[in-house]
Amino acid sequence: MTSVKVPALIPSPAEDAEQLRKALQGWGTNEALIISILAHRNAAQRKIIRETYAQTYGEDLLKDLDKELSSDFERAVLLWVLDPAERDAFLANEATKRLTSNNWIVMEIACTRSSHDLFGVRQAYHARFKRSLEEDVAYHTSGDFRKLLVPLVTSFRYEGDEVNMTLAKSEAKILHEKISDKAYNDEEIIRILTTRSKSQINATLNHYNNAFGNAINKDLKTDPEDEFLKLLRATIKCLTCPEKYFEKVLRLAINKLGTDEWALTRVVTTRAEVDMQRIKEEYHRRNSVPLERAIDSDTSGDYEKMLLALIGHGDA
């Protein structure tokens, strides 16, 4: 007789809110209880828990977590509890501030989210910061970086699989001509990368590879130290194979002298519900070490437990 696996019952949002309240009150914070609840709830469930907590206790769960937690564990929990669009808006805003300025994070959000999700990020940005994402990106960047990033964050790409092969051939030729002329900031390169669907870009770059004998990113490596070229190559990687991009971010974050916890936290919290399984496979393939083991040997305490719970989040 075959045994039927009965799915574990998830407590109600009211029960979760009550348990979280208990974890945050009293003499010591119960971090293990916080992880056991929040790391095992999806975005929709976390949103309802926040709403229930506010209705029941008249307090903001995020503010209570902020008061009681600290350091990298606090940042991981707070980013995770945020609604995905709010989280991206917060990260993008942080990336446009002088002390935490980071063009790569702006590009990453613009290129690895769906059109619908990116539109949601821009709406969340309005609501929280009373400014538009594009105006902040434009104000805090200049030159070629502004020329690439502003159209990337305002893009609303077609999401389907339809591909125009004639167009792919002609635009592969345009890309090759401009790159051969070292016109890396040419408006045609930027137009193609910031407006075409991801399926169309993939078709164009496959044709580029077949027709001209090199992957486009190889041809964009003429000056390995050029910061704009680095960003352009990363843009192409994010649009065509995001798991390879995120694997590299994780590898660099973990292999640094001193872990880059901000990068590690960002990738884990933003990808846990999206493509973490593919990123883990890519990481293992590239480094011959499971991502779990790399995180285990590089982090510690509640922060480590939270990250490990999140990278297993989609496996259930």
C-alpha positions as a printed Julia matrix, in Angstrom:
316×3 Matrix{Float64}:
  0.0    0.0     0.0
  1.47   3.34   -1.04
  1.6    6.03    1.59
  0.13   9.38    0.66
  2.24  12.37    1.62
 -0.02  14.8     3.45
  1.17  18.38    2.99
  2.16  20.09    6.22
 -0.51  22.51    7.31
  0.67  26.11    7.32
 -0.62  28.02   10.34
 -3.04  30.86    9.73
 -1.68  34.42    9.3
 -3.16  35.22   12.74
 -1.18  32.35   14.32
  1.99  33.45   12.5
  1.5   37.05   13.6
  0.96  35.92   17.2
  4.1   33.75   17.16
  6.16  36.57   15.66
  4.86  38.94   18.32
  5.97  36.46   21.0
  9.37  36.06   19.3
  9.93  39.82   19.4
  8.66  40.48   22.94
 10.12  39.59   26.3
 13.7   39.39   27.47
 15.36  37.97   24.39
 14.41  37.79   20.74
 13.63  34.28   19.5
 15.52  34.37   16.19
 14.95  30.67   15.51
 11.18  31.16   15.66
 11.37  34.18   13.31
 13.34  32.11   10.77
 11.05  29.08   11.11
  8.04  31.23   10.22
  9.19  33.9     7.75
 11.71  31.87    5.75
  8.96  29.33    4.97
  6.22  31.68    3.75
  5.85  32.92    0.19
  5.44  36.58   -0.8
  1.63  36.52   -0.69
  1.64  34.86    2.74
  4.22  37.3     4.12
  2.12  40.22    2.93
 -0.97  38.9     4.75
  1.12  38.28    7.91
  2.26  41.92    7.85
 -1.32  43.14    7.39
 -2.63  40.85   10.16
  0.17  41.94   12.52
 -0.68  45.61   11.93
 -4.42  45.04   12.44
 -3.94  42.93   15.58
 -1.2   44.86   17.37
 -1.34  48.33   15.81
  2.37  48.03   15.0
  4.4   47.65   11.81
  6.07  44.22   11.74
  9.02  45.65    9.8
  9.63  48.32   12.44
  9.4   45.77   15.25
 11.88  43.48   13.45
 14.15  46.46   12.83
 14.14  47.31   16.56
 14.92  43.79   17.74
 17.32  42.41   15.12
 20.75  43.59   14.05
 23.49  43.39   11.45
 23.37  41.09    8.38
 20.61  38.92    9.85
 18.4   41.99   10.23
 19.0   43.09    6.65
 18.22  39.61    5.29
 14.96  39.37    7.27
 13.8   42.9     6.42
 14.52  42.51    2.69
 12.76  39.15    2.66
  9.64  40.44    4.44
  9.23  43.33    1.99
  6.88  42.81   -0.94
  9.12  42.01   -4.0
  8.3   45.33   -5.74
  8.92  47.31   -2.53
 12.17  45.41   -2.0
 13.42  46.23   -5.5
 12.38  49.87   -5.08
 14.34  50.03   -1.81
 17.43  48.39   -3.37
 17.27  50.64   -6.45
 16.98  53.74   -4.28
 19.94  52.64   -2.19
 21.91  52.09   -5.43
 21.34  55.71   -6.49
 22.61  57.21   -3.23
 26.13  58.6    -3.13
 27.53  56.37   -0.4
 25.91  53.16   -1.65
 25.9   54.02   -5.37
 25.87  50.94   -7.6
 25.01  51.01  -11.32
 25.08  47.21  -11.43
 22.15  46.85   -9.03
 20.04  49.28  -11.09
 20.89  47.29  -14.24
 20.26  43.96  -12.48
 16.75  44.98  -11.39
 15.93  46.43  -14.82
 17.12  43.35  -16.76
 16.18  40.34  -14.62
 12.59  41.28  -13.73
  9.63  40.72  -16.05
  8.1   43.8   -17.7
  5.13  43.55  -15.34
  7.39  43.25  -12.28
  9.59  46.17  -13.36
  6.49  48.31  -13.84
  5.46  47.34  -10.28
  8.89  48.39   -9.0
  8.46  51.82  -10.6
  5.02  52.19   -8.98
  6.39  51.12   -5.58
  9.24  53.61   -6.02
  6.74  56.46   -6.61
  4.74  55.45   -3.55
  7.72  55.22   -1.21
 10.07  57.97   -2.4
  7.66  60.47   -4.06
  9.94  60.55   -7.1
 10.32  58.35  -10.16
 12.99  55.69  -10.42
 14.11  57.07  -13.78
 14.59  60.61  -12.48
 16.79  59.36   -9.63
 18.79  57.11  -11.96
 19.21  59.99  -14.45
 20.22  62.44  -11.7
 22.79  60.12  -10.1
 24.45  58.87  -13.3
 26.13  60.58  -16.24
 27.57  59.98  -19.69
 27.35  56.47  -21.15
 26.01  55.01  -17.88
 23.0   57.34  -17.93
 22.53  56.65  -21.65
 22.17  52.91  -20.93
 20.48  52.83  -17.51
 17.6   55.28  -17.99
 16.07  53.41  -20.96
 16.69  50.08  -19.18
 14.66  51.08  -16.1
 11.84  52.55  -18.22
 11.64  49.58  -20.59
  8.4   47.59  -21.02
  9.49  44.67  -23.18
  7.27  42.19  -24.98
  7.36  39.04  -22.83
  6.34  36.37  -25.34
  8.33  33.89  -27.43
  7.6   35.37  -30.89
 10.85  36.07  -32.72
 11.51  37.84  -36.03
 14.5   36.04  -37.57
 14.99  38.61  -40.35
 15.24  41.31  -37.73
 17.61  39.16  -35.64
 19.98  38.87  -38.62
 19.9   42.57  -39.49
 20.37  43.66  -35.86
 23.19  41.17  -35.31
 24.91  42.84  -38.28
 24.33  46.31  -36.78
 25.76  45.19  -33.43
 28.81  43.67  -35.12
 29.49  46.81  -37.16
 29.25  49.11  -34.15
 31.4   46.85  -31.96
 34.0   46.49  -34.76
 34.15  50.3   -34.85
 34.49  50.35  -31.04
 31.31  52.49  -30.91
 30.21  50.75  -27.72
 27.91  53.59  -26.63
 26.21  53.86  -30.03
 22.49  54.55  -29.8
 21.73  51.5   -31.96
 23.41  49.13  -29.48
 21.51  50.8   -26.65
 18.22  50.77  -28.6
 18.46  47.01  -29.27
 19.43  46.08  -25.69
 16.85  48.33  -24.02
 13.76  47.74  -26.19
 13.81  44.26  -27.74
 12.21  41.29  -25.98
 14.54  38.83  -24.28
 13.58  36.15  -26.84
 14.42  38.53  -29.69
 17.76  39.49  -28.1
 18.62  35.8   -27.66
 17.88  35.14  -31.34
 19.96  38.17  -32.39
 22.92  37.15  -30.25
 22.76  33.52  -31.42
 22.91  34.78  -34.98
 25.79  37.12  -34.03
 27.71  34.15  -32.66
 27.03  31.97  -35.73
 27.66  34.67  -38.34
 30.75  36.3   -36.83
 32.36  33.4   -34.97
 32.44  35.0   -31.53
 30.01  35.46  -28.67
 29.19  39.16  -28.38
 30.59  39.39  -24.85
 33.94  38.14  -26.11
 34.0   40.99  -28.63
 33.08  43.42  -25.84
 36.16  42.39  -23.81
 38.65  44.47  -25.77
 39.38  46.57  -22.69
 38.8   44.39  -19.6
 39.16  47.42  -17.28
 36.61  49.66  -19.01
 33.74  50.08  -16.51
 31.09  50.84  -19.14
 32.03  47.71  -21.12
 31.84  45.64  -17.93
 28.31  46.95  -17.35
 27.35  46.34  -20.99
 28.55  42.72  -20.79
 26.67  42.22  -17.51
 23.53  43.7   -19.09
 23.71  41.14  -21.9
 24.28  38.32  -19.4
 21.31  39.42  -17.26
 19.03  39.59  -20.31
 20.08  36.23  -21.77
 21.18  33.94  -18.89
 20.49  35.52  -15.49
 21.51  32.4   -13.55
 25.09  32.8   -14.88
 25.11  36.46  -13.89
 23.86  35.69  -10.35
 26.26  32.76   -9.97
 29.14  35.15  -10.63
 27.8   37.74   -8.16
 27.59  34.99   -5.51
 31.02  33.6    -6.36
 32.63  37.03   -6.05
 30.69  37.81   -2.85
 31.77  34.56   -1.18
 35.34  34.34   -2.49
 36.28  37.88   -1.52
 38.69  38.55    1.3
 35.88  39.19    3.73
 32.46  38.23    2.43
 30.37  40.83    0.57
 27.27  40.25    2.71
 25.19  42.91    0.94
 25.6   41.18   -2.43
 25.01  37.74   -0.9
 21.87  38.91    0.92
 20.53  40.72   -2.16
 20.84  37.72   -4.48
 19.41  35.23   -1.97
 16.41  37.39   -0.97
 15.53  38.52   -4.51
 15.98  35.16   -6.28
 14.76  32.65   -3.66
 11.25  32.66   -5.16
 12.34  33.08   -8.78
 15.23  30.98  -10.1
 17.32  29.93   -7.09
 17.31  26.29   -8.15
 18.93  27.19  -11.5
 21.43  29.49   -9.76
 22.36  26.69   -7.33
 22.9   24.25  -10.22
 25.04  26.81  -12.06
 27.05  27.53   -8.89
 27.72  23.84   -8.3
 28.69  23.31  -11.94
 31.06  26.31  -11.96
 32.64  25.85   -8.5
 32.33  22.09   -7.82
 30.9   23.02   -4.41
 27.19  23.24   -3.51
 26.08  26.81   -2.76
 24.8   25.63    0.65
 28.3   24.47    1.62
 29.9   27.71    0.4
 27.45  29.79    2.47
 27.87  27.48    5.45
 31.65  27.93    5.47
 31.51  31.68    4.85
 28.76  32.88    7.21
 27.61  32.06   10.72
 24.84  32.29   13.29
 21.29  33.39   12.54
 22.38  35.07    9.31
 23.69  31.76    7.98
 20.53  29.91    9.11
 18.3   32.48    7.39
 20.22  32.29    4.09
 20.25  28.49    4.09
 16.51  28.39    4.79
 15.9   30.81    1.91
 17.98  28.99   -0.68
 16.0   25.85    0.14
 12.75  27.87    0.04
 11.7   26.84   -3.47
 12.64  23.17   -3.03
  9.61  22.18   -0.97
